Structures are given as C-alpha cells and as structure tokens.
XYZ file of C-alpha atoms in Angstrom:
742
model
C 103.009 112.253 96.413
C 105.706 115.102 96.508
C 106.059 117.373 100.073
C 103.004 119.188 101.318
C 103.624 123.061 100.760
C 103.866 125.154 104.017
C 100.747 127.140 105.289
C 101.481 130.506 105.860
C 100.729 132.268 109.155
C 97.246 134.147 109.309
C 95.697 136.512 111.749
C 92.079 136.491 112.236
C 89.153 137.069 114.599
C 86.010 135.499 115.567
C 83.044 138.000 115.869
C 79.711 137.546 116.627
C 77.289 138.211 113.228
C 75.873 141.269 112.559
C 72.259 139.701 112.398
C 72.075 136.235 114.161
C 68.163 136.673 114.947
C 66.134 133.990 113.044
C 62.929 134.785 112.038
C 60.557 132.937 115.151
C 63.560 132.646 117.395
C 63.193 134.780 120.701
C 62.667 138.637 121.511
C 65.536 140.599 120.049
C 67.943 142.847 122.207
C 66.876 146.388 122.608
C 68.438 149.144 120.986
C 71.056 149.845 123.805
C 72.011 146.206 124.329
C 72.122 145.617 120.763
C 74.849 148.478 119.994
C 76.771 147.939 123.187
C 76.873 144.156 121.873
C 77.975 145.565 118.689
C 80.742 147.700 119.365
C 81.815 145.273 122.182
C 82.480 142.049 119.586
C 83.357 144.423 116.849
C 86.686 145.129 119.496
C 86.971 141.499 119.838
C 90.188 139.626 119.907
C 92.600 138.456 117.312
C 94.672 135.525 117.324
C 97.278 134.431 115.248
C 97.695 130.863 114.509
C 100.864 128.968 114.064
C 100.823 125.889 112.615
C 102.620 123.150 113.812
C 105.685 121.263 112.036
C 104.284 117.961 110.074
C 107.489 116.247 110.249
C 107.632 112.375 110.804
C 109.237 111.581 114.273
C 111.250 109.048 115.352
C 110.646 105.526 116.026
C 111.478 105.801 119.720
C 109.393 108.937 120.212
C 106.514 106.889 118.175
C 106.589 104.532 120.805
C 106.701 106.478 124.075
C 106.679 110.216 123.502
C 103.484 112.482 124.343
C 101.778 114.757 122.111
C 102.707 117.917 120.378
C 101.044 121.466 121.081
C 98.515 121.389 118.762
C 98.815 124.630 116.639
C 97.123 126.808 119.450
C 99.619 130.097 119.722
C 98.067 131.808 122.993
C 94.604 130.176 121.937
C 93.299 130.005 125.805
C 94.395 133.600 126.286
C 92.788 135.183 123.605
C 89.488 133.410 123.709
C 89.181 134.362 127.513
C 89.559 137.985 126.181
C 86.668 137.423 124.004
C 84.544 135.664 126.820
C 85.682 138.551 129.449
C 84.537 141.551 127.110
C 81.251 139.796 126.341
C 80.703 139.127 130.299
C 81.464 142.549 130.983
C 78.380 144.267 129.215
C 75.898 140.969 130.643
C 75.916 140.012 134.140
C 74.160 136.815 133.443
C 76.989 135.792 130.928
C 79.512 137.161 133.393
C 77.860 134.856 135.777
C 78.020 131.816 133.865
C 81.792 132.277 132.448
C 83.042 132.782 136.337
C 81.121 129.631 137.337
C 82.856 127.601 134.648
C 86.372 129.086 135.475
C 85.860 128.130 138.931
C 84.843 124.666 137.780
C 87.985 124.535 135.631
C 90.207 125.202 138.661
C 88.406 122.907 141.200
C 87.195 125.956 143.337
C 84.141 125.674 145.407
C 81.292 127.958 145.842
C 82.805 129.281 149.168
C 85.306 130.638 146.996
C 82.999 132.777 145.253
C 83.022 135.912 147.255
C 86.717 136.208 147.089
C 86.985 135.500 143.280
C 84.186 138.225 142.760
C 86.125 140.901 144.505
C 89.219 140.081 142.300
C 87.299 140.277 139.290
C 85.573 143.557 140.158
C 89.213 145.159 140.482
C 90.808 143.602 137.697
C 88.469 144.009 134.590
C 89.130 146.171 131.420
C 86.926 148.415 130.018
C 85.795 148.451 126.747
C 87.856 151.479 125.606
C 90.991 149.822 127.075
C 90.457 146.554 125.125
C 89.990 148.544 121.988
C 92.870 150.540 122.740
C 95.390 147.359 123.467
C 94.040 145.683 120.566
C 94.087 148.860 118.114
C 97.613 148.086 116.496
C 96.054 145.277 114.887
C 94.561 144.532 111.567
C 91.207 146.027 111.770
C 89.599 144.606 108.604
C 86.894 141.426 109.106
C 86.022 138.674 107.015
C 85.404 140.844 103.786
C 84.684 139.500 100.068
C 84.040 136.160 101.138
C 82.016 133.684 99.032
C 78.317 134.232 99.837
C 78.047 130.438 101.090
C 81.253 130.954 103.454
C 79.803 133.903 104.815
C 76.343 132.453 105.850
C 78.082 129.064 106.789
C 75.298 126.952 106.846
C 73.933 128.103 103.450
C 74.043 125.680 100.669
C 71.983 125.957 97.258
C 69.445 128.438 98.797
C 68.523 125.858 101.604
C 69.002 127.785 105.042
C 69.584 125.280 107.770
C 66.385 125.261 109.601
C 64.202 122.455 110.929
C 63.975 120.832 108.087
C 67.375 120.166 108.219
C 67.278 117.751 111.272
C 66.163 114.180 111.427
C 62.434 113.416 111.487
C 62.807 111.621 114.564
C 63.194 115.179 116.416
C 61.070 115.014 119.402
C 59.946 118.321 121.002
C 59.221 116.854 124.114
C 61.767 115.505 127.057
C 64.167 112.678 125.955
C 63.258 109.813 127.943
C 66.430 107.928 126.990
C 69.333 106.890 129.166
C 72.058 109.084 128.959
C 73.629 108.238 125.601
C 77.838 108.000 125.386
C 77.523 110.869 122.806
C 75.885 113.017 125.761
C 78.277 111.976 128.549
C 81.066 112.815 126.419
C 80.455 116.312 124.827
C 78.873 117.202 127.801
C 81.923 116.577 130.007
C 83.886 119.657 131.495
C 87.335 118.687 131.739
C 89.399 120.348 134.909
C 92.224 121.969 134.588
C 94.421 119.604 136.107
C 92.676 117.182 133.515
C 93.727 119.395 130.600
C 97.488 119.699 131.723
C 97.868 115.873 132.053
C 96.188 115.473 128.547
C 99.087 118.049 127.237
C 102.239 115.912 128.447
C 100.245 112.474 129.124
C 101.636 109.378 130.042
C 99.281 106.756 128.553
C 99.365 103.523 130.447
C 97.939 100.254 129.030
C 96.471 99.010 131.886
C 94.096 95.970 130.789
C 93.935 93.370 128.150
C 91.446 91.429 126.595
C 91.949 88.666 123.300
C 90.729 89.398 120.020
C 89.041 85.829 119.485
C 88.757 86.276 115.742
C 92.280 87.409 115.027
C 95.131 84.607 116.049
C 97.855 85.893 118.580
C 95.828 89.200 118.848
C 94.845 90.604 121.819
C 92.912 94.485 122.799
C 94.949 96.530 125.052
C 93.866 100.129 126.531
C 93.746 102.919 129.029
C 91.060 103.738 131.478
C 88.352 101.270 132.362
C 88.155 98.143 130.469
C 85.813 97.738 127.799
C 82.965 95.121 127.988
C 84.182 91.532 127.137
C 80.311 90.867 126.426
C 79.076 93.729 124.698
C 75.259 92.317 124.220
C 72.870 94.469 122.681
C 74.759 97.638 123.040
C 74.079 98.454 119.077
C 70.471 98.030 119.540
C 70.365 100.035 122.903
C 73.208 102.807 122.133
C 71.549 103.501 118.460
C 68.810 106.370 117.208
C 66.174 103.596 117.223
C 65.489 105.032 113.805
C 68.785 103.948 112.469
C 68.803 100.617 114.232
C 65.567 99.794 112.508
C 66.812 100.766 109.307
C 69.831 98.520 109.926
C 67.565 95.463 110.688
C 65.578 95.855 107.692
C 68.216 96.072 104.997
C 70.035 93.314 106.655
C 66.802 91.422 106.889
C 67.723 90.586 110.719
C 65.666 89.740 113.604
C 66.749 90.571 116.947
C 68.335 87.005 117.543
C 70.410 87.202 114.192
C 73.472 89.133 112.528
C 72.310 92.381 114.014
C 73.490 91.403 117.361
C 76.405 88.754 116.276
C 79.517 89.318 118.747
C 81.471 90.451 115.985
C 79.618 93.558 114.634
C 78.432 94.276 117.967
C 81.822 94.344 119.503
C 83.319 97.002 116.997
C 80.262 99.222 117.472
C 80.668 99.096 121.205
C 84.305 99.850 120.475
C 83.695 102.691 118.723
C 80.812 103.779 120.963
C 83.095 104.535 123.782
C 84.695 107.818 121.917
C 88.116 106.349 123.090
C 90.914 106.512 120.230
C 91.214 103.127 118.686
C 94.140 101.737 116.306
C 93.283 98.373 114.433
C 96.329 97.836 112.549
C 96.190 94.146 112.126
C 92.812 94.287 109.664
C 92.370 92.109 106.903
C 91.913 94.041 103.950
C 89.133 93.560 101.060
C 91.801 93.238 98.642
C 93.138 90.074 100.315
C 90.064 87.940 100.499
C 89.156 90.423 103.617
C 85.929 91.472 102.402
C 84.144 90.069 105.265
C 85.905 91.781 107.736
C 86.236 94.781 106.391
C 82.465 95.155 105.890
C 81.705 94.324 109.499
C 84.091 97.109 110.623
C 83.056 99.521 108.234
C 79.544 99.196 108.874
C 80.454 99.491 112.583
C 82.071 102.968 112.013
C 79.507 104.096 109.755
C 76.441 103.417 112.084
C 78.616 105.342 115.035
C 79.153 107.914 112.754
C 75.472 108.229 111.534
C 74.509 108.107 115.500
C 76.578 110.845 116.236
C 75.348 113.188 113.330
C 71.979 112.479 114.198
C 72.320 113.076 117.803
C 73.741 116.034 117.049
C 71.121 117.162 114.672
C 68.328 116.414 117.210
C 70.006 118.295 120.327
C 70.284 121.616 118.191
C 66.545 121.404 117.073
C 65.453 120.900 120.367
C 67.341 123.634 121.743
C 66.003 125.726 118.738
C 62.372 125.103 119.686
C 62.719 125.589 123.334
C 64.553 129.193 122.564
C 61.818 129.880 120.475
C 59.467 129.236 123.385
C 61.222 131.352 126.030
C 59.756 134.596 127.045
C 63.090 135.705 128.220
C 64.800 135.783 124.650
C 68.089 134.476 123.414
C 69.931 136.177 126.617
C 68.650 132.957 128.229
C 71.046 131.323 126.279
C 73.910 133.221 128.405
C 72.492 131.516 131.777
C 72.355 127.704 131.044
C 74.988 124.912 129.875
C 71.980 123.511 128.222
C 71.980 125.257 125.016
C 75.743 125.134 124.348
C 75.475 122.603 121.729
C 77.678 123.616 118.755
C 81.084 124.257 117.368
C 82.827 126.643 115.486
C 81.830 125.165 112.137
C 79.035 122.692 111.125
C 81.363 119.256 109.569
C 81.582 117.019 112.728
C 83.291 113.843 110.889
C 86.320 113.900 108.555
C 87.335 110.365 106.605
C 90.626 110.203 104.745
C 90.574 107.594 102.668
C 93.637 106.417 100.016
C 91.527 106.139 96.704
C 88.671 107.405 94.817
C 87.311 103.734 94.689
C 87.447 103.003 98.578
C 85.374 106.168 98.842
C 82.794 105.144 96.299
C 82.429 102.011 98.680
C 82.011 103.970 102.216
C 79.746 106.679 101.028
C 77.563 104.165 99.131
C 77.340 102.194 102.042
C 76.900 105.387 104.209
C 73.805 106.179 101.804
C 72.575 102.599 102.138
C 72.710 102.713 106.043
C 70.996 106.268 106.243
C 67.441 106.035 106.920
C 66.236 107.933 104.414
C 62.715 107.274 103.094
C 63.443 107.693 99.427
C 67.054 106.998 98.061
C 65.967 109.407 95.115
C 66.396 111.885 97.624
C 70.409 111.603 97.093
C 71.379 114.533 95.518
C 73.870 114.385 92.676
C 74.311 110.703 93.316
C 74.994 110.519 89.455
C 77.964 112.596 89.559
C 79.282 111.079 92.501
C 79.052 107.437 90.741
C 80.501 109.092 87.524
C 83.481 110.813 89.014
C 84.381 108.108 91.938
C 83.564 104.791 89.943
C 85.293 102.418 87.865
C 86.874 103.263 84.503
C 84.359 103.588 81.552
C 83.512 100.170 79.574
C 86.140 101.052 76.712
C 89.255 101.517 79.020
C 88.127 98.581 81.741
C 88.001 95.778 78.841
C 91.130 97.290 77.813
C 92.798 97.039 80.872
C 91.566 93.537 81.393
C 92.577 92.093 78.351
C 96.041 93.175 78.296
C 98.465 90.578 79.271
C 100.168 92.793 81.633
C 96.861 93.182 83.697
C 96.227 89.251 83.493
C 99.758 88.994 84.927
C 99.195 90.931 88.040
C 98.170 89.272 91.388
C 94.302 89.167 92.402
C 94.767 91.671 95.269
C 96.517 93.926 92.793
C 93.799 93.875 90.744
C 91.127 94.258 93.243
C 92.546 97.227 95.041
C 93.542 99.323 91.809
C 90.359 97.551 89.395
C 88.417 100.818 89.979
C 89.203 104.467 90.199
C 92.700 104.916 91.862
C 93.095 108.748 91.795
C 94.216 109.575 95.064
C 93.098 113.368 94.871
C 89.527 114.436 96.205
C 87.550 116.105 98.941
C 83.692 115.676 99.223
C 81.382 117.251 101.498
C 78.083 115.525 102.580
C 75.241 117.091 104.284
C 72.471 115.781 105.925
C 68.853 117.580 105.801
C 65.442 116.302 107.111
C 64.563 114.775 103.466
C 67.562 114.562 101.663
C 71.424 113.767 101.304
C 73.383 116.022 99.882
C 76.837 115.113 98.289
C 79.264 117.977 97.067
C 77.646 120.359 99.459
C 79.630 123.172 100.329
C 82.433 122.360 102.804
C 81.017 124.730 105.501
C 77.372 123.445 105.477
C 78.311 119.580 105.172
C 78.341 117.154 108.292
C 80.802 114.943 106.775
C 83.889 115.403 104.671
C 85.257 112.568 102.764
C 88.539 113.440 101.313
C 92.356 111.979 100.654
C 95.139 113.372 102.243
C 96.512 114.914 99.285
C 93.194 116.400 98.500
C 93.162 118.142 101.715
C 96.526 119.184 101.683
C 95.974 121.137 98.434
C 92.791 122.888 99.775
C 95.831 124.029 102.723
C 98.294 125.082 100.350
C 95.923 127.014 98.705
C 95.288 129.372 101.585
C 99.023 130.305 100.925
C 98.222 132.008 98.054
C 94.827 133.006 98.599
C 93.948 134.887 101.495
C 90.300 134.441 100.968
C 90.171 130.976 101.362
C 90.653 128.859 104.445
C 89.934 125.471 106.124
C 88.304 126.828 109.103
C 85.580 124.054 108.431
C 88.557 121.327 109.990
C 88.102 123.563 113.117
C 84.871 121.631 114.851
C 85.712 118.095 113.623
C 84.995 115.408 116.494
C 85.319 112.196 114.543
C 88.209 111.170 112.138
C 88.224 107.744 110.308
C 91.130 106.783 108.920
C 90.548 103.546 106.524
C 93.452 101.641 105.018
C 96.155 103.618 106.498
C 98.776 100.948 104.864
C 97.670 102.302 101.375
C 98.084 105.800 102.697
C 101.743 105.108 103.831
C 102.398 103.956 100.081
C 101.182 107.486 99.042
C 102.629 110.131 101.477
C 102.158 109.842 105.131
C 103.278 113.100 105.462
C 100.587 114.795 104.102
C 98.526 113.202 107.372
C 100.270 114.952 109.682
C 99.700 118.134 108.322
C 96.041 117.555 107.948
C 96.034 116.557 111.904
C 98.102 119.924 112.368
C 95.229 121.789 110.978
C 92.384 120.096 112.746
C 90.267 122.024 115.615
C 92.433 125.001 115.276
C 90.637 128.393 116.313
C 88.848 129.699 112.865
C 90.183 132.853 111.225
C 86.657 134.145 110.665
C 83.048 133.375 111.942
C 81.188 131.409 109.146
C 77.932 132.317 110.460
C 78.440 130.647 113.836
C 76.170 131.728 117.214
C 79.064 132.457 119.567
C 76.404 132.108 122.221
C 75.921 128.291 121.597
C 79.332 127.237 121.234
C 80.688 124.466 123.772
C 82.905 125.921 126.594
C 85.650 123.380 125.558
C 85.740 124.823 121.720
C 86.346 128.351 123.145
C 89.020 127.255 125.601
C 90.904 125.575 122.726
C 90.161 121.913 124.389
C 88.221 120.429 121.072
C 91.527 118.205 120.396
C 90.820 116.593 123.773
C 87.186 115.614 122.775
C 88.199 114.125 119.432
C 87.854 110.930 118.343
C 90.301 109.242 115.996
C 89.742 105.397 114.595
C 92.836 104.290 112.625
C 92.615 101.169 110.514
C 95.114 99.431 108.591
C 96.532 96.085 107.610
C 99.968 96.831 109.466
C 101.669 99.232 111.725
C 104.556 101.290 111.331
C 106.170 104.134 113.297
C 104.339 106.507 111.407
C 101.057 105.420 112.227
C 102.457 104.764 116.043
C 103.612 108.659 116.009
C 99.908 109.582 115.058
C 98.546 107.556 117.585
C 101.061 108.874 120.330
C 101.370 112.562 119.551
C 97.952 113.711 117.644
C 95.102 110.884 119.441
C 95.074 112.784 122.917
C 91.377 112.022 123.632
C 90.512 112.403 127.167
C 88.257 109.272 126.713
C 91.469 107.338 126.784
C 92.682 104.811 124.267
C 92.596 101.215 122.619
C 94.600 99.137 120.310
C 95.099 96.112 118.990
C 98.527 94.349 119.772
C 99.482 91.122 117.764
C 102.080 88.686 117.062
C 103.050 87.225 113.912
C 103.678 83.421 112.439
C 105.910 85.103 109.627
C 105.624 84.633 106.025
C 108.565 82.159 105.173
C 106.679 79.303 104.272
C 104.950 81.065 101.357
C 108.506 81.310 99.709
C 108.378 78.646 96.878
C 112.128 78.088 96.377
C 114.734 76.914 98.112
C 116.455 80.333 98.793
C 119.322 81.022 101.589
C 118.177 83.734 103.395
C 121.404 85.555 105.198
C 120.333 88.068 107.796
C 122.674 90.478 108.431
C 122.131 92.775 111.899
C 123.954 96.037 112.157
C 123.738 97.985 115.433
C 123.171 101.639 115.204
C 123.818 103.445 118.360
C 120.133 105.343 117.937
C 117.354 106.013 115.658
C 118.873 109.112 114.397
C 122.001 106.925 113.395
C 120.186 104.386 111.972
C 119.997 105.654 107.947
C 123.711 106.513 108.434
C 124.965 102.902 109.862
C 122.383 101.012 107.302
C 124.076 102.779 104.416
C 127.928 102.619 106.182
C 127.347 98.801 106.403
C 126.135 98.534 103.221
C 129.135 100.430 101.543
C 131.867 98.687 103.715
C 130.456 95.252 103.897
C 128.041 94.463 101.445
C 129.298 96.554 98.198
C 133.051 95.144 98.036
C 131.648 91.864 97.355
C 129.480 92.634 94.424
C 131.187 95.932 92.894
C 133.461 93.483 90.695
C 130.888 90.823 89.705
C 130.754 89.978 86.115
C 127.883 87.944 85.732
C 125.786 90.973 86.867
C 122.062 90.333 88.022
C 122.146 91.953 91.290
C 118.647 93.569 92.326
C 118.624 95.949 95.575
C 115.244 96.150 96.883
C 114.694 99.261 98.787
C 111.935 100.356 101.354
C 112.040 103.825 101.400
C 112.519 106.687 98.318
C 115.121 108.503 100.825
C 117.113 105.576 100.936
C 116.638 104.980 97.450
C 118.255 108.193 96.736
C 121.234 107.975 99.306
C 122.277 104.400 97.361
C 122.045 105.636 94.020
C 124.078 108.835 94.696
C 126.698 106.395 96.220
C 126.457 104.047 93.084
C 127.137 106.812 91.017
C 130.004 108.220 93.059
C 131.615 104.582 92.548
C 130.834 104.358 88.695
C 129.047 101.223 89.017
C 126.859 99.758 86.263
C 123.016 99.989 87.743
C 119.704 101.102 86.363
C 116.653 102.567 88.315
C 113.113 101.260 89.253
C 111.428 103.670 91.189
C 108.454 105.342 91.695
C 109.061 108.329 89.761
C 110.613 106.733 87.337
C 109.657 107.610 83.385
C 107.728 104.511 82.070
C 109.856 104.536 79.001
C 112.979 104.460 81.758
C 111.695 101.391 83.380
C 111.183 99.529 80.022
C 114.379 100.204 79.109
C 115.727 99.573 82.660
C 114.521 96.200 82.634
C 115.749 94.911 79.316
C 119.111 96.132 79.964
C 119.136 94.429 83.498
C 117.755 91.197 81.739
C 120.304 91.139 79.096
C 123.173 91.953 81.472
C 124.230 95.486 80.086
C 123.368 96.924 83.775
C 124.981 94.915 86.180
C 122.936 96.005 89.374
C 119.186 97.221 89.380
C 117.715 99.434 92.448
C 113.902 98.752 92.651
C 111.468 100.140 95.721
C 108.956 98.774 97.533
C 106.438 101.568 96.227
C 107.188 100.837 92.586
C 106.414 97.445 93.344
C 103.112 98.698 95.351
C 101.987 100.236 92.125
C 102.996 98.387 89.582
C 103.850 94.789 90.630
C 106.500 93.873 88.138
C 107.973 90.408 87.749
C 111.465 91.367 87.172
C 113.570 89.029 85.291
C 117.202 88.104 85.066
C 117.914 88.650 89.158
C 120.938 86.258 90.162
C 121.519 87.784 93.654
C 119.156 89.653 95.599
C 120.046 92.133 98.533
C 117.192 93.489 100.679
C 118.501 96.943 101.758
C 115.800 97.467 103.827
C 112.778 95.156 104.602
C 109.451 95.633 102.896
C 106.338 97.298 105.055
C 103.987 95.018 103.390
C 104.675 91.262 104.318
C 103.062 89.661 101.166
C 105.879 91.524 99.374
C 108.965 89.471 100.791
C 107.841 86.218 99.250
C 107.013 87.843 95.766
C 110.252 89.263 95.829
C 112.022 86.223 96.588
C 110.119 84.278 94.246
C 111.680 86.212 91.424
C 114.890 84.015 91.803
C 113.302 81.316 89.875
C 115.788 81.874 87.148
C 119.039 82.402 89.703
C 121.995 79.742 89.913
C 122.896 80.807 93.263
C 119.372 81.208 95.181
C 120.912 83.569 97.715
C 119.192 86.596 99.229
C 121.209 89.019 101.826
C 118.775 90.990 104.398
C 120.036 93.738 106.237
C 118.561 94.788 109.699
C 118.558 96.520 113.068
C 116.772 96.647 116.406
C 114.579 99.615 114.786
C 113.095 97.391 112.214
C 111.121 94.950 114.798
C 107.719 95.495 113.362
C 108.695 94.563 109.842
C 110.880 92.048 110.691
C 108.440 90.282 113.275
C 105.544 90.152 110.125
C 108.428 88.353 107.852
C 110.229 85.787 110.078
C 107.247 85.927 112.909
C 107.505 87.656 116.361
C 109.382 85.106 118.002
C 112.064 84.525 115.529
C 112.356 88.390 115.463
C 112.996 88.651 119.239
C 115.719 86.314 119.241
C 117.442 87.690 116.783
C 117.239 91.022 117.950
C 118.411 89.991 121.264
C 121.658 87.501 120.122
C 124.811 88.064 120.610
C 125.494 86.874 116.730
C 124.852 89.001 114.223
C 124.355 86.911 111.301
C 121.114 84.053 110.855
C 120.415 82.053 108.327
C 116.696 80.513 107.073
C 116.435 78.302 103.881
C-alpha cells in the first residue's frame, strides 16, 4: 500500500524478426530482397519512452478536464520513420502506406500525383537513415528469456492452428459485420485523433436504469438501444452462446434473454468506455447483480478473444494459399490483424478471493470440450483459494470473527492477499493458467502486483512490461475496494498501457494494425470501471485515461441517504467551511479544525473524543498538529502495529488518552468496535456510506450523543450518499454554514 516506485526512461526499438517464416507459410523472399530487408530493419528506429506522472488529480480536473498525453514521446514520428524505411525497399508497402496517410489526412485520390512528387524528392536513403540513427544505442534485445524472445511460445507449445478455437471456418464469414470487426477495423482521421487528444465530452442522451432507484444512464455519441432484444444471441460467437445456454439450462425464452443480462452485454458490446459506480457488491447482499454483470463482461471478453483468434487463423490459412507469398500482406489491409504483443485483456481486481471467483466463472463460460483441459487448475485454487481448514476454523471460532459485520466476513472470508499477477492462454483444446505473459490472452492482476512488475524494470534492464502494449479491454471490478488499498497504483498501470514496446517479442510487423504503429491504441481501448460508489479518483481515471473513440456511457445516481440507519438519537451538527478552490481545500479544513474545533476540546477533562478521518494524508496532518499542542491522544491507523492498537484501545477506554485518531482504512480492514466514545468529530466524511451509521452507533455509551461533521462543497459525492442528494444540494447552496440532523 506504499507509494509506487518510479519507472526509468529506457530506450528500445522494434525490429523485424530474423526468421519470421513459419513452416507451411508462403514463399520466402529472394536472397537480395531478404538481405535488403534485414539491413533496413536492423537500422530501424529507436524510441525513448517517457512515462507520464501517475499523481492523483484535483476534484475540479476530475470532473471536467481532458486526457493526458499517454506516455508517447515522439511516438508517431518514430513509427513513421520505421514505416518509411520499410517502404523505401518495397513498392507495394510504399503504396499501401501512402494510401493510409492520405486517408488519415482526408486527401482524395486526385491528390495522389502531387503527393507522389513530394515523397519522391523527400525520402531518406538507407545510408542516411543509418547515419542519423548511428549515434544511438546499437545493442538489440539481447540476453532475453527464451519464451519472451519468441513471444508466443509457452511450455514448448507453439502458437499454431491448434491455438485457435475449434469453430474456425476456412470459408467466407457469412455473418453480418460484428461490433468487434467494426470497432477494430475503423481507421481514424487526423482530425478525429486531434479531437481525442483533447476531447470535450458531451453527454447528450439519457436512459433510465429501471433496476436501480433514482439512477439513469447517460453517454456520448449515439444513444444505446432501450430494447436490446436478442443481441446476446446475435452478437456472441455461436459456440459461446450455445455453451452459455447449456450451463444455465435456459431456453430461447428463458433467462438467457432476460432484459437485465442482455442489457449489460449489449452495453459492453458497444466497445465504449463504461463506468458503473452504483453496483451492489456481492458482500452486501448483492450477489445476483454482481453475477449478472460479471457474466456479461466475461461473455464479452470471451467473444473478443475468440473473434481475435479466428481472424488470425483465417488470415494464416489464406496466406498459406497465396502464390505471391507473404509480400501480399503489404498490399492489403485484410491481413492487418495483430498488435505488438498477444495479451488483449487486463483484469484489475483487488483480492485473490475475487480473482478466484472471476477466473472460475470464466472457466465455466469457456466452451471447452473437457474441463480437465484447464492446466494448473489445482495450483490456482490452492494459491487463490480460502485459508486452509485449520486456519479457517480458528478464524470463524474466534469471538472477534463472530463480532464482525456480515459484509466484512464475506469480503475477507477468503484469500485477501492483494499481490498477484496471472496469465491465461486459450488454445484449441485447453485453457492454460500461469502461462507466460507474452503468450497469454488475458492477464489477471491486482494493481499492486502489476506495479511491482513495473518497478522491477528499474533494477533489471532485461525485464519489461511490454505485454501491456496491446491491451484492448481493461476491466476494473470492485474499484471501491481498490480505493481502500492505493488508487495511485491504478494510475501507474494506466500510464504504462498501450505504449510502444521496447523489444519486438516475436511480432510479425507486417501484420500489426496501423493504429498500433501510429500510437493510437489508447483510442481503441475499452475500459469497464465497476464499483459500489464514485469518488474523484475514479472520475479522474474515466475523464483522463478513457479516450475511446466510440465514446462513453456512465451511470448517474441520486441517493436517499443513510441517516435512517442510525439507531441512536444522535445530534449531528454539520459545519461547512468554504475553501476558495480545491487546491486550498485541505489547508482550509485543517485551519477550520485548529481555530474552530480544537479550542473546544483541548481542555476537556472527561476525554473520550474520537476524531474520524477519511484519508491517511489528513491523519498525518492532524497527528502532527496534536503533537505540537502536547495533546493527550492515541492513534489507530492502517499502519499502526497490532500491539499498539490494542494498547491504544485500552488507554482510550480507561481515559488515559483523551483523544483517539481513527482512519477509514483502518475501519475497513478491521471494523473495530471502539468503546469509551463520548464525543465524535468527523474530520472528513467516509467514502463508504455504510461506515457513517456504524461509527455513530458506537456512541451508545455516550452521555452527550453529539457528533460534529466538517464538510465543504468539494465533498458533494460523499455528502449526498450520507444525507441524500436533495439535502446535500441544499446544504451546499444555502447561505447558512451550520446544519443539524437528529
């Protein structure tokens, strides 16, 4: 949960593999052509990768600002240099490349002659290109792990036709154009790319969410269908759809076409960026809703993986039949079907127990002929499963375990380790867990696990995270739990998505989609962000890193509040302070506390004052202030040792320490019942609305039954979940600064 380590700048290049000809493929190039191509590519471009900052943005920026530049330092020009060099020795490649350039610039065919004249006089010779680049690092990707060097090799099983789905059809595809095809085959014009680099998102349409009270969907672009109908049946690969029906024992008119399941699949199948942050999680009696949404995104991902595999093997088969050899690839866009590396889907999940549920359901939904064909399943269930029987029984039998709320026991009842990275590979007959990352189709990881991998590249130059370069779908599920860990890790991961790789990893550059080479992959990446509540960090991610050209859709909700869940007659006094901007909000809060609140409690004889603080940053500031005032206080934070926690709780209960500082993250991970509270001060409102009544109900032994709450206009998202949207808006717009609830 500490700060992620910095990532060094590193130089790298992409070069054509020395031997890209596969057995059974088309004819080889002649000796002269082969020698020219080898010399040209080995003099290929080098690119310096400069990762962007992963700092958390302000609340105002989170709501309104556009995307950041996504780590491409000169990416477009350097890739164009590589393409120019390849084209200079091959007329077909040159013609194809110039055609694509004209399309991106919006030029018509009538401009071709003028364009050809300019390019004939402006091209750089091979020797000139080599001389210009000669001052750089001449070393290639040496001393690589064998699997990484091959890129698509895992346990000796080459990525051949056997690695693709059984429903591969060598004939023409008679299906209508799928959303997969239309999304990835689209070429963006230069004007569209410029707009996406600095987008002004306009949420034009709204649609009610019938299953969540006071909620509606809103989005950019064309409205999504209000009646998705049978899109799941028509859009899914037939093999996946039949398997889905079989495992659910559903007929055509049964659950398979229920409006709820079909809606979410249809939503994900638009390939837009999706944010749904009012999902009822499984650990708060929301198992059915969680399962429906999980099934929808897993089916969408399986569909994406299977269509990707089918497309590649179809093109392999066609290339094997071509008389003109692999040079035909250069003259047709039909064979551009790959990214820089194989992994296409990334799951970011907070805990191993949640990853276990997702992967086991993925296995169930995968149309394998035999579930015994899942390799390393025993190892996976052992490493990601629950505690062993002895530890589990000991935990359940303890009085402390029985006193925890039901949602806590459900969430943390399994393996709550938050450090993992797992590769999953699909082949024709098997599904391989723990596959090498570069031969995987899906990567399942925690943010901490991936940030650790990113940090390792700083100390070991032979390591890299290029397997994140071609991710096309990212799913962040249970984002609310990740917020309680360290959201900065998520920003760090997104900083390293869809960057130009430092090594080639066995990629056939003749079949890379043009938008990868042009540094536009982030405009095609779909992000699905799911959680039980929304906060400024999630807003920042959605606004800055989610720049899919298809647009966005998000759920907007209003709230009734949780005040009725408070069992005691507690007088709640809300005190508003008014910072001039988000930058000054933290200082203004501390200043208000020091001048308005602390003078009332510093001379307290009785004690029993608990100060609840949402963030660790605020916790440190209050701690330092109390030290400077020689106040009698104790600490209960997320980094406090267990022995110190036990001592602090006893001291506070017995009155030996008059003030206790208690953080939200400490409550999230331990759910302590603090005894001896007489007065409660909520320095900053909790992110999780259910914590508010829990904390106030700890005043059961208090003689005062009072609680003071500090808030400002920048606390709207927290405030409306607790007091209700209507009340929150009135409190922020009122001329008064003090409000009382009882």
